[in-house]
Short mmCIF file of C-alpha atoms and ligand atoms in Angstrom, two decimals:
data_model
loop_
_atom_site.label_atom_id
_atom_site.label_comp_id
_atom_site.label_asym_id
_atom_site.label_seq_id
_atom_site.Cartn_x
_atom_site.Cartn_y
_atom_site.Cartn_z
CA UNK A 183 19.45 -54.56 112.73
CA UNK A 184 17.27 -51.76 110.35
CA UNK A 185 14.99 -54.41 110.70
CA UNK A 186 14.64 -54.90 114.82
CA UNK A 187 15.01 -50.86 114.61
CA UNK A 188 11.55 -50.58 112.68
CA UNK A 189 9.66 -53.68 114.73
CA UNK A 190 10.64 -52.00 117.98
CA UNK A 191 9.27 -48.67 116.13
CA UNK A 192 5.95 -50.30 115.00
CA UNK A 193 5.74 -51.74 118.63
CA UNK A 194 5.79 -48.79 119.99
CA UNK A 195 3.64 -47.10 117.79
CA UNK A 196 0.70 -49.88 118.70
CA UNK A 197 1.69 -49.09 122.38
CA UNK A 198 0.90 -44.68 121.82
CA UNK A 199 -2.34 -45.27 119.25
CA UNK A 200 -4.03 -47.52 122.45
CA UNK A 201 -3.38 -44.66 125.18
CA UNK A 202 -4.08 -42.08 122.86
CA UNK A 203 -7.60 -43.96 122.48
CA UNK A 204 -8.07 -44.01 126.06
CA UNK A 205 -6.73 -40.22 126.80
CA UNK A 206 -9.04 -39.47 123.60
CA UNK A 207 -12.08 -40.83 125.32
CA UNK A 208 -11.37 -39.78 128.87
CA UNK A 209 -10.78 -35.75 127.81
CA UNK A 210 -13.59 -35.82 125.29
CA UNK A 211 -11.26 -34.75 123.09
CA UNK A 212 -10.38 -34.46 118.94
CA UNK A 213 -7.61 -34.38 117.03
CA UNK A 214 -7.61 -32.62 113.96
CA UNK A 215 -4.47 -32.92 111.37
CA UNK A 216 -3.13 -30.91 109.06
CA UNK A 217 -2.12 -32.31 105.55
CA UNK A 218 1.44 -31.58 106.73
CA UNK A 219 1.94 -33.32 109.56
CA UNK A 220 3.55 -36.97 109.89
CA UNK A 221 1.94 -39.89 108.64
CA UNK A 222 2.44 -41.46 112.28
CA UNK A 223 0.32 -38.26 113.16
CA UNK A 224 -2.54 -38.22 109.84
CA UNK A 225 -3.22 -41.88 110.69
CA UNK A 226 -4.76 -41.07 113.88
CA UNK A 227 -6.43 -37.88 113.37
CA UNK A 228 -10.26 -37.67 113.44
CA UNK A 229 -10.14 -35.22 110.35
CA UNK A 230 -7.11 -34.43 108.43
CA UNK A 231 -7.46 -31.22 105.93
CA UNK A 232 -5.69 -27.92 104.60
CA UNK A 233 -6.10 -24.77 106.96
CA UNK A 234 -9.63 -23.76 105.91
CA UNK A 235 -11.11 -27.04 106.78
CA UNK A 236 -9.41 -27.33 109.88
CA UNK A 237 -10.69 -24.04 110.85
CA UNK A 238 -14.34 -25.05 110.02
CA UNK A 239 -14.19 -28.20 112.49
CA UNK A 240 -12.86 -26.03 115.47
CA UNK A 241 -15.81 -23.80 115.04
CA UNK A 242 -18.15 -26.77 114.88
CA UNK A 243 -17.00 -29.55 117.37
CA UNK A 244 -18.55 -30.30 120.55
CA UNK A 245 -15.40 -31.92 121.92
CA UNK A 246 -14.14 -30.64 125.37
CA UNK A 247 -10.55 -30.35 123.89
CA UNK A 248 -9.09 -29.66 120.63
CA UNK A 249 -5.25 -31.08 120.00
CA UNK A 250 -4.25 -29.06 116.81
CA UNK A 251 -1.43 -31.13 115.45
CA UNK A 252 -0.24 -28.37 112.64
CA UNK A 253 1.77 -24.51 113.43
CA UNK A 254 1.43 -22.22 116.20
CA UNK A 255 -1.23 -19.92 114.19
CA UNK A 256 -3.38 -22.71 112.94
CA UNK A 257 -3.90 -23.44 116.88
CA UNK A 258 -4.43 -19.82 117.44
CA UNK A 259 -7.14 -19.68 115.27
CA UNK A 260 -9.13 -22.64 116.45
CA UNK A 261 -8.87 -21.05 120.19
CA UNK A 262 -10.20 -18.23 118.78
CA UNK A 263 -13.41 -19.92 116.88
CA UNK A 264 -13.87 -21.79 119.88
CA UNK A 265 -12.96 -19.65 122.92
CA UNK A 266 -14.22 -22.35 125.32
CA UNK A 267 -12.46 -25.29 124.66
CA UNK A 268 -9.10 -26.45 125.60
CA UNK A 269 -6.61 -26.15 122.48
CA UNK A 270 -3.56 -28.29 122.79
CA UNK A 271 -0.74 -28.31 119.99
CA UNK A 272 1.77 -31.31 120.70
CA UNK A 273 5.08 -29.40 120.18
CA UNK A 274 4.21 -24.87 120.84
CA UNK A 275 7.54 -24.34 118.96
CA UNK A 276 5.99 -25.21 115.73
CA UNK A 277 5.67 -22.01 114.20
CA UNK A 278 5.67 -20.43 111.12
CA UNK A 279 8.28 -18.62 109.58
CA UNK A 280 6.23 -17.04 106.80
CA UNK A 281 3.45 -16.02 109.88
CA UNK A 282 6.37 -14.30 111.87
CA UNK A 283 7.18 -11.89 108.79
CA UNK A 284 4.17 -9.50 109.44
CA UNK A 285 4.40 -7.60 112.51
CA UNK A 286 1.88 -5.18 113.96
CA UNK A 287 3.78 -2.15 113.67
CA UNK A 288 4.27 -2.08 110.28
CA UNK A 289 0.70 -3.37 109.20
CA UNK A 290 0.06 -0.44 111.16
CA UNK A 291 2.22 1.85 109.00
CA UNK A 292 0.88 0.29 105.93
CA UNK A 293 -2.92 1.01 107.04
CA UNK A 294 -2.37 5.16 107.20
CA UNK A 295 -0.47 5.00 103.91
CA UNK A 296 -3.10 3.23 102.25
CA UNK A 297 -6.39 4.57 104.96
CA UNK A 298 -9.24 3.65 101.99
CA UNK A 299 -7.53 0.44 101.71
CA UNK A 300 -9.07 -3.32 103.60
CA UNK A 301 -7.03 -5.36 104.90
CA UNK A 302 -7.15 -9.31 103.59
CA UNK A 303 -4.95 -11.89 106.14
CA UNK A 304 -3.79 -14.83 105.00
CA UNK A 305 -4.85 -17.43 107.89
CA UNK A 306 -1.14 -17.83 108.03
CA UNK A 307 -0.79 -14.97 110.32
CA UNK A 308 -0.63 -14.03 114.46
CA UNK A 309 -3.64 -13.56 116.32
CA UNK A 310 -2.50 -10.39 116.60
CA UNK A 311 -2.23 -9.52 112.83
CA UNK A 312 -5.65 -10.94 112.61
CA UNK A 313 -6.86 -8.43 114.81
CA UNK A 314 -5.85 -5.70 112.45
CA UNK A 315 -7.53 -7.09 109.37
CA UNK A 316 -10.73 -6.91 107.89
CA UNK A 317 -11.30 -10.80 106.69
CA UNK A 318 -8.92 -13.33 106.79
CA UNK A 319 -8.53 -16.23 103.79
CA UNK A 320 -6.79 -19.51 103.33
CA UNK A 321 -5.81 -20.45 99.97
CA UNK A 322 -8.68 -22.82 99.28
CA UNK A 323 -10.55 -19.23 99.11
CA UNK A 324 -8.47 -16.34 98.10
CA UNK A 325 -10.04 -15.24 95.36
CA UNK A 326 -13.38 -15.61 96.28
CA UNK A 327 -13.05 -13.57 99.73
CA UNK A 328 -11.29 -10.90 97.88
CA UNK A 329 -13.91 -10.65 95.38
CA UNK A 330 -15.96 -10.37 98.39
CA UNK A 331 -14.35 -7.24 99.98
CA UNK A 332 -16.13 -4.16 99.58
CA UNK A 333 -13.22 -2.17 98.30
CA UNK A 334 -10.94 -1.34 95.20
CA UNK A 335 -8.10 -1.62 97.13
CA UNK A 336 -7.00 -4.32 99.44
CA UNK A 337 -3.51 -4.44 101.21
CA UNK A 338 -2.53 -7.88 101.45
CA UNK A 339 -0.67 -9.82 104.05
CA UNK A 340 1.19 -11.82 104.57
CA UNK A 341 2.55 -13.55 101.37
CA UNK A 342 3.50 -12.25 98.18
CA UNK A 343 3.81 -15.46 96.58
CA UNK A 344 -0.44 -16.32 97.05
CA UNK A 345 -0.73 -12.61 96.08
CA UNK A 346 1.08 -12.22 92.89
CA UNK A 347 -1.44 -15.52 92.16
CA UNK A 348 -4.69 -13.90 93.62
CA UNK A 349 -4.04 -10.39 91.83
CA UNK A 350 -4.57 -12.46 88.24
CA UNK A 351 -8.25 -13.27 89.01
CA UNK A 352 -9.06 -9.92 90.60
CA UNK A 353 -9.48 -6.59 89.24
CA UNK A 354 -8.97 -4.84 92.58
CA UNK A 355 -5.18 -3.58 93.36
CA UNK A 356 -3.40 -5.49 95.99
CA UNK A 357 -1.07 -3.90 97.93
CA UNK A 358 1.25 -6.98 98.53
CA UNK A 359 3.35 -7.52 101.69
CA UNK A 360 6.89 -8.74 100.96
CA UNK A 361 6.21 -12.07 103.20
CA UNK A 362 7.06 -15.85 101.85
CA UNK A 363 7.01 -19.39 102.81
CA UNK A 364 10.51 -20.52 103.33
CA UNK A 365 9.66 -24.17 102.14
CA UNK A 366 7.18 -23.91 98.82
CA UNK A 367 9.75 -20.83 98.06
CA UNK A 368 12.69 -23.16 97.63
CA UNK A 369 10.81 -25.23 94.50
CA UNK A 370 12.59 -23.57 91.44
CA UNK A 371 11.72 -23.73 87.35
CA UNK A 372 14.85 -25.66 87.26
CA UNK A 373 13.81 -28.62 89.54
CA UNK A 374 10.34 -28.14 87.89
CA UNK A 375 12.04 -28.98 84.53
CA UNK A 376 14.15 -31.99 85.78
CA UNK A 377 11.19 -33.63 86.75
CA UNK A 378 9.02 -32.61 83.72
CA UNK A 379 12.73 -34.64 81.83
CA UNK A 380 12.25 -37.76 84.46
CA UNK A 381 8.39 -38.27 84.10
CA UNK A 382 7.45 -37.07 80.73
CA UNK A 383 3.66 -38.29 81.27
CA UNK A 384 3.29 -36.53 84.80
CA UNK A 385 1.07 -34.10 85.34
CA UNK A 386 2.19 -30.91 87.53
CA UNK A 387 0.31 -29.82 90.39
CA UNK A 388 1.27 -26.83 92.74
CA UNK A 389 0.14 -24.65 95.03
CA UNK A 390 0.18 -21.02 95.13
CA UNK A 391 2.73 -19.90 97.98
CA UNK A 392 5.40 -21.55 95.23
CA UNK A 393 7.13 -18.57 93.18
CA UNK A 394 4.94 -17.00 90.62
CA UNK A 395 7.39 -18.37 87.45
CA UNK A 396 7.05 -21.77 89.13
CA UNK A 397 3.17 -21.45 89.75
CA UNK A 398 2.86 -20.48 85.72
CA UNK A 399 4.11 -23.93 85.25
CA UNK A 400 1.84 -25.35 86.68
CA UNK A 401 -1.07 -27.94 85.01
CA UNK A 402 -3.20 -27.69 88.08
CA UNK A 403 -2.77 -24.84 90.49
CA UNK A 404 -4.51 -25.09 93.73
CA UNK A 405 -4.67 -25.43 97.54
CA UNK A 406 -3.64 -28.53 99.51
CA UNK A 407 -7.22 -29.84 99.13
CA UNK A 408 -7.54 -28.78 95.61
CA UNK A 409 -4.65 -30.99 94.34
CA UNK A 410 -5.89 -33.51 96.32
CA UNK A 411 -9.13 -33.55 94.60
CA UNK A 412 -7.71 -32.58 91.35
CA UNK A 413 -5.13 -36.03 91.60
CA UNK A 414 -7.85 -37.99 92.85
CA UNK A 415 -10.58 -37.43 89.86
CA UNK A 416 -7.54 -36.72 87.30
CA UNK A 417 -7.38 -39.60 84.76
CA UNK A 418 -3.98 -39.36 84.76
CA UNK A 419 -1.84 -41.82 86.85
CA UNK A 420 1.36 -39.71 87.27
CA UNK A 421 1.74 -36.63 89.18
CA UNK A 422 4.68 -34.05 90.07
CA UNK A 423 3.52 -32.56 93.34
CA UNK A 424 4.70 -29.17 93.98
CA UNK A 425 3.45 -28.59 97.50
CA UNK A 426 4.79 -30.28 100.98
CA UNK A 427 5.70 -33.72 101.09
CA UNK A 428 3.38 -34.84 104.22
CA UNK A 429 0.43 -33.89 101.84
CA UNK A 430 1.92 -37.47 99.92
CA UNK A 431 -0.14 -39.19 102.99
CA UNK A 432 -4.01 -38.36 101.86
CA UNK A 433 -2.86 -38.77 98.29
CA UNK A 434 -1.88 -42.36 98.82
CA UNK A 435 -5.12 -42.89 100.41
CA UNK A 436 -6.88 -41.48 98.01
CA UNK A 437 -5.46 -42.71 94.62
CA UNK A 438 -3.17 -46.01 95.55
CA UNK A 439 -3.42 -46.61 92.04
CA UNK A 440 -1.41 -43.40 90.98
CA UNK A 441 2.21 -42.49 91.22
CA UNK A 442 3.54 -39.18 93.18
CA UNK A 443 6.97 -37.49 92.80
CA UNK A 444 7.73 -34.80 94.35
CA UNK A 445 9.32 -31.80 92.88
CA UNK A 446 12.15 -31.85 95.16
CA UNK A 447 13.08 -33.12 98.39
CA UNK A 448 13.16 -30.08 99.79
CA UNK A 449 9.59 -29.49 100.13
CA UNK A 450 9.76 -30.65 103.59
CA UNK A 451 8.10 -27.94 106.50
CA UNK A 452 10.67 -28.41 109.34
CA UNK A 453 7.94 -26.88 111.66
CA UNK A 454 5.02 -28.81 110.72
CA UNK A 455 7.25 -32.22 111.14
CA UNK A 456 8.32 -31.20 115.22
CA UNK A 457 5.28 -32.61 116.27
CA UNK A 458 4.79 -36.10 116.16
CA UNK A 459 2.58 -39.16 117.99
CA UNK A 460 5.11 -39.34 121.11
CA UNK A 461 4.26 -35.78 121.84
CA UNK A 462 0.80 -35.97 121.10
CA UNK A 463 -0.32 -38.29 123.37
CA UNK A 464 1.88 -36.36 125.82
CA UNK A 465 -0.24 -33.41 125.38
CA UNK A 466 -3.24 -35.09 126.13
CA UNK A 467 -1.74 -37.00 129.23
CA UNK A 468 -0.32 -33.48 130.66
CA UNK A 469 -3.12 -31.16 129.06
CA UNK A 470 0.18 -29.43 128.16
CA UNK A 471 1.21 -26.84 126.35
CA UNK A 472 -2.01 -25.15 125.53
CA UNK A 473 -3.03 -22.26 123.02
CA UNK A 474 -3.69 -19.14 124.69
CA UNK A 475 -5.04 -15.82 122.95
CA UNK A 476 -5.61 -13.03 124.99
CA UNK A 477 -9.32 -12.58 125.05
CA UNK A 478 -9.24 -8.87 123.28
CA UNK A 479 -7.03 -10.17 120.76
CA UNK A 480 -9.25 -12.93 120.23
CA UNK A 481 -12.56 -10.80 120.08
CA UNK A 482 -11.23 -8.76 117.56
CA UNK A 483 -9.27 -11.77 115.12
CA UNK A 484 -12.58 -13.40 115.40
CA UNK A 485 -14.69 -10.74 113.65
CA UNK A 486 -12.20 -11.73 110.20
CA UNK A 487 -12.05 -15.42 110.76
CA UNK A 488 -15.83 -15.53 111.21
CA UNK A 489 -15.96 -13.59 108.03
CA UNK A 490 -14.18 -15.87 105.84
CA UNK A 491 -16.05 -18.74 107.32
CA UNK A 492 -18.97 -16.87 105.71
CA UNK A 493 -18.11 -15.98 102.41
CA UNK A 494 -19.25 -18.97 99.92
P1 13P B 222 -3.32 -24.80 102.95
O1 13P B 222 -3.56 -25.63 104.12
O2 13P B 222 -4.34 -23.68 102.87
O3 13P B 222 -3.18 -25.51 101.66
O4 13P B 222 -1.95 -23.97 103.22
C1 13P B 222 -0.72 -24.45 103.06
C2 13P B 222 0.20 -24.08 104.15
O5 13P B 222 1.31 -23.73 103.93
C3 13P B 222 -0.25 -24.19 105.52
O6 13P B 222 0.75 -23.76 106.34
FE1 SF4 B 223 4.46 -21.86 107.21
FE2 SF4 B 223 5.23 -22.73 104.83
FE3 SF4 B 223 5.39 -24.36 106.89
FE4 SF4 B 223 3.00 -23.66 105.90
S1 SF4 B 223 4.57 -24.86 104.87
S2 SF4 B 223 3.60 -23.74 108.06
S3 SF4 B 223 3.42 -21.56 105.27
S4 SF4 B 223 6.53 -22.44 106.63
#
């Protein structure tokens, strides 16, 4: 029965990647994939990549429409690179919880306590927040953009996790928002050291939104790309991976050769997996729901993304 179950499944799977060829063609349109999403979803997308990357192809494509298969803010910000195009996301309630913990009003607030202070955004952020920051970053490029700001002090939003990491290779004072992601936040020491027990000859790779006593752990500490890279030219063959589980797609692809556990099975984002291939190709046929950014919100949040885009 499983069986019939996954052959009707496949079937129907051949039946959505041949329209979404068509609709692809038809709408001049690409589809660009964060490491996050679905396999079903990766498989299909003309780039896959971590939030940085993504961002770069939005501001470069000549495609008529842009189908953002990721969260709410990573659509945002490719409307906002590229104000002209159409920006579909497959699912709009795919948000992000960590995003929705900054609000205006009290960046606001934090900006006259600290006036001599910039203001760094993590891309995981509202348009809105963007529009109230000086230079946004991803974590491919923390530390580089905040070694770029032209200031001692830098109030950072919105997650303390990335922070407490960025403030070690920075001699300027952050000013860290309380903000988190609700998924790399659950990965504790304890799991860490289960798996360390299970796969003695692993080697540990996590990103920086996990806890700081779970990011000291780590053997390789880096963005989505990064321990992508770092597990494909690693010449070990066993890795724990401390960041989401879709990211277990491009690492297959990359090194079939190597084996991946993941820390827990908890490091699932329950946004990032409410879009899948049904939906996608449903946005396309529908040109529904699409990403819309006020236009003075988006002048302004498009002075900082532009800025980080910039710094090498
Ligand atoms: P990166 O894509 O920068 O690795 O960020 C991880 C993340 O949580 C995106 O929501
Ligand atoms: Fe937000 Fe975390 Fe999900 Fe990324 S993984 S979209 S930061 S909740």
């Amino acid at each position: 029965m499983e069986a019939l179950a996954l052959e009707r499944k496949k079937e129907q799977n051949r039946e959505l990647k041949e329209r979404l060829l068509q609709l692809k063609k038809e709408r001049n349109a690409i589809i660009l994939a964060h490491y996050y999403q679905r396999d079903e979803i990766q498989e299909v997308a003309d780039f896959r990549g971590d939030s940085f990357l993504l961002a770069q192809k939005a501001a470069q494509t000549d495609a008529d429409v842009i189908v953002f298969c990721g969260v709410h803010f990573m659509g945002e910000s490719a409307k906002i690179l590229a104000p002209n195009k159409t920006v579909l996301i497959p699912d709009e309630r795919a948000g992000c919880p960590m995003a929705d913990m900054v609000n205006v009003d009290g960046l606001r607030a934090l900006k006259a306590k600290h006036p001599k202070a910039k203001v760094v955004a993590y891309i995981n952020t509202s348009a809105e927040i963007k529009a109230e920051t000086d230079i946004c970053c991803t974590s491919s490029n923390a530390i580089k953009v905040i070694n770029s700001v032209d200031s001692d002090e830098i109030i950072w939003v919105p997650d303390k996790n990335l922070g407490d990491y960025v403030q070690k290779f920075t001699d300027k004072k952050l000013i860290i928002w309380e903000g988190y992601c609700n998924t790399h936040d659950q990965l504790t020491v304890r799991d860490v050291e289960e798996m360390r027990a299970k796969h003695p000859e692993a080697v540990f790779v996590v990103h920086p939104e996990c806890r700081p006593e779970v990011v000291k752990l780590g053997d390789y500490v880096g963005s989505t790309t990064g321990i992508i890279k770092y597990c494909r030219e690693s010449s070990a063959k066993e890795f724990i991976v401390g960041t989401e589980d879709g990211t277990g797609y491009q690492l297959r692809v990359d090194s079939p050769d190597k084996k991946f556990h993941f820390a827990t099975k908890y490091l699932v984002c329950p946004n990032m997996k409410v879009n899948n291939l049904k939906k996608l190709v449903k946005a396309l046929e529908t040109m529904q729901p699409q990403i819309y950014v006020p236009p003075y919100v988006a002048d302004q949040a498009r002075a900082s993304l532009e800025r980080m885009l910039l710094v090498q």
